[in-house]
PDB file of C-alpha atoms in Angstrom:
ATOM      1  CA  MET A   1     -55.947 -19.678  41.412  1.00 61.00           C
ATOM      2  CA  SER A   2     -52.991 -17.475  40.453  1.00 66.00           C
ATOM      3  CA  SER A   3     -50.224 -16.802  42.946  1.00 67.00           C
ATOM      4  CA  GLY A   4     -50.184 -13.139  41.871  1.00 82.00           C
ATOM      5  CA  PHE A   5     -46.390 -13.074  41.903  1.00 88.00           C
ATOM      6  CA  VAL A   6     -44.508 -12.367  38.659  1.00 93.00           C
ATOM      7  CA  HIS A   7     -40.728 -12.419  38.182  1.00 93.00           C
ATOM      8  CA  LEU A   8     -39.751  -9.300  36.198  1.00 95.00           C
ATOM      9  CA  HIS A   9     -35.959  -9.696  36.173  1.00 94.00           C
ATOM     10  CA  LEU A  10     -34.561 -13.075  35.228  1.00 93.00           C
ATOM     11  CA  HIS A  11     -31.530 -14.217  33.234  1.00 94.00           C
ATOM     12  CA  THR A  12     -31.617 -17.450  31.236  1.00 94.00           C
ATOM     13  CA  GLU A  13     -28.930 -19.546  29.605  1.00 91.00           C
ATOM     14  CA  PHE A  14     -28.885 -16.857  26.895  1.00 90.00           C
ATOM     15  CA  SER A  15     -27.249 -14.375  29.288  1.00 89.00           C
ATOM     16  CA  LEU A  16     -23.769 -15.342  28.305  1.00 77.00           C
ATOM     17  CA  ILE A  17     -22.112 -14.027  31.473  1.00 77.00           C
ATOM     18  CA  ASP A  18     -24.231 -15.378  34.322  1.00 81.00           C
ATOM     19  CA  GLY A  19     -27.323 -17.171  33.057  1.00 78.00           C
ATOM     20  CA  THR A  20     -27.931 -20.779  34.054  1.00 85.00           C
ATOM     21  CA  VAL A  21     -31.735 -21.012  33.929  1.00 92.00           C
ATOM     22  CA  ARG A  22     -33.049 -22.997  30.972  1.00 94.00           C
ATOM     23  CA  VAL A  23     -36.227 -21.801  29.276  1.00 96.00           C
ATOM     24  CA  LYS A  24     -38.381 -24.963  29.391  1.00 96.00           C
ATOM     25  CA  PRO A  25     -37.727 -25.709  33.100  1.00 96.00           C
ATOM     26  CA  LEU A  26     -38.324 -22.013  33.872  1.00 96.00           C
ATOM     27  CA  VAL A  27     -41.734 -22.018  32.207  1.00 97.00           C
ATOM     28  CA  GLY A  28     -42.555 -25.336  33.897  1.00 97.00           C
ATOM     29  CA  ALA A  29     -41.736 -23.880  37.330  1.00 96.00           C
ATOM     30  CA  VAL A  30     -43.779 -20.759  36.594  1.00 96.00           C
ATOM     31  CA  ALA A  31     -46.780 -22.890  35.576  1.00 95.00           C
ATOM     32  CA  GLN A  32     -46.387 -25.223  38.575  1.00 95.00           C
ATOM     33  CA  ASN A  33     -46.345 -22.229  40.925  1.00 94.00           C
ATOM     34  CA  LYS A  34     -49.429 -20.780  39.223  1.00 94.00           C
ATOM     35  CA  MET A  35     -47.715 -17.545  38.184  1.00 96.00           C
ATOM     36  CA  PRO A  36     -49.647 -15.781  35.414  1.00 96.00           C
ATOM     37  CA  ALA A  37     -46.570 -14.351  33.674  1.00 97.00           C
ATOM     38  CA  VAL A  38     -42.785 -14.144  33.753  1.00 98.00           C
ATOM     39  CA  ALA A  39     -40.221 -11.769  32.271  1.00 98.00           C
ATOM     40  CA  VAL A  40     -36.906 -12.781  30.759  1.00 97.00           C
ATOM     41  CA  THR A  41     -34.354  -9.959  30.829  1.00 96.00           C
ATOM     42  CA  ASP A  42     -31.158 -11.446  29.433  1.00 96.00           C
ATOM     43  CA  GLN A  43     -28.021  -9.331  29.366  1.00 95.00           C
ATOM     44  CA  GLY A  44     -27.783  -7.198  26.234  1.00 93.00           C
ATOM     45  CA  ASN A  45     -29.573  -9.598  23.913  1.00 94.00           C
ATOM     46  CA  LEU A  46     -32.823 -11.202  22.856  1.00 95.00           C
ATOM     47  CA  PHE A  47     -31.255 -14.493  21.736  1.00 94.00           C
ATOM     48  CA  GLY A  48     -33.745 -16.647  23.640  1.00 94.00           C
ATOM     49  CA  MET A  49     -36.838 -14.560  22.989  1.00 95.00           C
ATOM     50  CA  VAL A  50     -38.488 -16.786  20.362  1.00 96.00           C
ATOM     51  CA  LYS A  51     -37.922 -19.981  22.364  1.00 96.00           C
ATOM     52  CA  PHE A  52     -39.136 -18.287  25.554  1.00 97.00           C
ATOM     53  CA  TYR A  53     -42.200 -16.731  23.880  1.00 97.00           C
ATOM     54  CA  ARG A  54     -43.339 -19.964  22.223  1.00 98.00           C
ATOM     55  CA  THR A  55     -42.748 -22.095  25.320  1.00 98.00           C
ATOM     56  CA  ALA A  56     -44.595 -19.665  27.590  1.00 98.00           C
ATOM     57  CA  ILE A  57     -47.586 -19.317  25.244  1.00 98.00           C
ATOM     58  CA  GLU A  58     -47.872 -23.118  24.927  1.00 98.00           C
ATOM     59  CA  ALA A  59     -47.969 -23.365  28.747  1.00 97.00           C
ATOM     60  CA  GLY A  60     -50.592 -20.621  29.107  1.00 97.00           C
ATOM     61  CA  ILE A  61     -48.086 -18.210  30.660  1.00 97.00           C
ATOM     62  CA  LYS A  62     -47.877 -14.561  29.570  1.00 97.00           C
ATOM     63  CA  PRO A  63     -44.308 -13.959  28.334  1.00 98.00           C
ATOM     64  CA  ILE A  64     -42.824 -10.554  29.121  1.00 98.00           C
ATOM     65  CA  ILE A  65     -39.910  -9.646  26.872  1.00 98.00           C
ATOM     66  CA  GLY A  66     -37.062  -7.524  28.174  1.00 98.00           C
ATOM     67  CA  ALA A  67     -33.324  -7.093  28.485  1.00 97.00           C
ATOM     68  CA  ASP A  68     -30.707  -5.704  30.823  1.00 97.00           C
ATOM     69  CA  LEU A  69     -28.735  -3.061  28.924  1.00 96.00           C
ATOM     70  CA  ARG A  70     -25.652  -1.074  29.800  1.00 95.00           C
ATOM     71  CA  VAL A  71     -26.373   2.660  29.590  1.00 96.00           C
ATOM     72  CA  GLU A  72     -23.543   5.152  29.408  1.00 92.00           C
ATOM     73  CA  HIS A  73     -22.585   7.109  32.492  1.00 90.00           C
ATOM     74  CA  PRO A  74     -23.259  10.854  32.038  1.00 88.00           C
ATOM     75  CA  THR A  75     -19.721  11.973  32.961  1.00 90.00           C
ATOM     76  CA  ASP A  76     -17.440   8.917  32.839  1.00 87.00           C
ATOM     77  CA  PRO A  77     -17.159   7.257  29.405  1.00 77.00           C
ATOM     78  CA  SER A  78     -15.451   4.199  30.916  1.00 79.00           C
ATOM     79  CA  ALA A  79     -18.404   3.549  33.280  1.00 85.00           C
ATOM     80  CA  HIS A  80     -22.000   2.515  32.705  1.00 90.00           C
ATOM     81  CA  HIS A  81     -25.242   1.741  34.522  1.00 93.00           C
ATOM     82  CA  VAL A  82     -27.229  -1.435  33.980  1.00 94.00           C
ATOM     83  CA  MET A  83     -30.925  -0.822  33.415  1.00 96.00           C
ATOM     84  CA  THR A  84     -33.723  -3.323  32.916  1.00 97.00           C
ATOM     85  CA  PHE A  85     -36.050  -2.633  29.972  1.00 97.00           C
ATOM     86  CA  LEU A  86     -39.422  -4.393  29.644  1.00 98.00           C
ATOM     87  CA  CYS A  87     -41.634  -4.306  26.542  1.00 97.00           C
ATOM     88  CA  ALA A  88     -45.286  -3.402  27.045  1.00 95.00           C
ATOM     89  CA  ASP A  89     -46.207  -3.972  23.401  1.00 95.00           C
ATOM     90  CA  ALA A  90     -44.868  -4.346  19.841  1.00 94.00           C
ATOM     91  CA  LYS A  91     -43.814  -0.690  19.779  1.00 94.00           C
ATOM     92  CA  GLY A  92     -41.707  -1.235  22.905  1.00 94.00           C
ATOM     93  CA  TYR A  93     -40.202  -4.385  21.412  1.00 95.00           C
ATOM     94  CA  ALA A  94     -39.230  -2.457  18.264  1.00 94.00           C
ATOM     95  CA  ALA A  95     -37.578   0.254  20.385  1.00 94.00           C
ATOM     96  CA  LEU A  96     -35.706  -2.356  22.445  1.00 96.00           C
ATOM     97  CA  THR A  97     -34.372  -4.091  19.337  1.00 96.00           C
ATOM     98  CA  ARG A  98     -33.153  -0.723  17.995  1.00 95.00           C
ATOM     99  CA  LEU A  99     -31.374   0.007  21.292  1.00 96.00           C
ATOM    100  CA  ILE A 100     -29.690  -3.389  21.364  1.00 96.00           C
ATOM    101  CA  THR A 101     -28.603  -3.191  17.731  1.00 96.00           C
ATOM    102  CA  ALA A 102     -27.216   0.332  18.129  1.00 95.00           C
ATOM    103  CA  SER A 103     -25.381  -0.670  21.312  1.00 95.00           C
ATOM    104  CA  TYR A 104     -23.470  -3.320  19.364  1.00 94.00           C
ATOM    105  CA  LEU A 105     -22.942  -1.305  16.170  1.00 94.00           C
ATOM    106  CA  GLN A 106     -22.301   2.197  17.558  1.00 92.00           C
ATOM    107  CA  GLY A 107     -22.016   1.985  21.317  1.00 85.00           C
ATOM    108  CA  GLN A 108     -18.993  -0.197  21.902  1.00 83.00           C
ATOM    109  CA  ALA A 109     -17.211   1.072  25.008  1.00 68.00           C
ATOM    110  CA  THR A 110     -14.290  -0.884  26.393  1.00 76.00           C
ATOM    111  CA  GLY A 111     -15.376  -3.851  24.277  1.00 83.00           C
ATOM    112  CA  LEU A 112     -18.929  -3.858  25.668  1.00 87.00           C
ATOM    113  CA  PRO A 113     -22.181  -2.800  23.980  1.00 93.00           C
ATOM    114  CA  VAL A 114     -23.408   0.398  25.635  1.00 94.00           C
ATOM    115  CA  VAL A 115     -26.574   2.434  25.009  1.00 95.00           C
ATOM    116  CA  ALA A 116     -26.085   6.175  24.550  1.00 93.00           C
ATOM    117  CA  ARG A 117     -28.354   8.166  26.873  1.00 92.00           C
ATOM    118  CA  GLU A 118     -29.817  10.246  24.034  1.00 92.00           C
ATOM    119  CA  TRP A 119     -31.068   7.080  22.305  1.00 93.00           C
ATOM    120  CA  LEU A 120     -33.493   6.543  25.188  1.00 91.00           C
ATOM    121  CA  THR A 121     -35.561   9.573  24.179  1.00 87.00           C
ATOM    122  CA  GLN A 122     -34.719   9.455  20.470  1.00 83.00           C
ATOM    123  CA  TRP A 123     -36.486   6.093  20.003  1.00 67.00           C
ATOM    124  CA  SER A 124     -39.159   6.370  22.666  1.00 62.00           C
ATOM    125  CA  ASP A 125     -41.983   7.402  20.300  1.00 61.00           C
TER     126      ASP A 125
END
């Protein structure tokens, strides 16, 4: 029987600022607690996505791919908001990878990758 609870906001060791959770023990804990799925939302990257996806699938857990991204503040260029993005399907994953790439290549603000607000609608189709 499933616990019905699913973590949708979790940083792993691939969140370079604050992540300490390792992928294999995470998936083991999720399976032990009979959770049907878990999301990994590392900060501004998908570095651990392949490892997480494969490990979760092998354990019979539905992997949910996501990321926490900095989004520019509408009036203060030196500020930003952190938003959590989750992928519902391959189309969402493609949009998330475009946002992350653009944030590093075009959105550097104060040395940090930042998503421009207009990109959120530009790549939503």
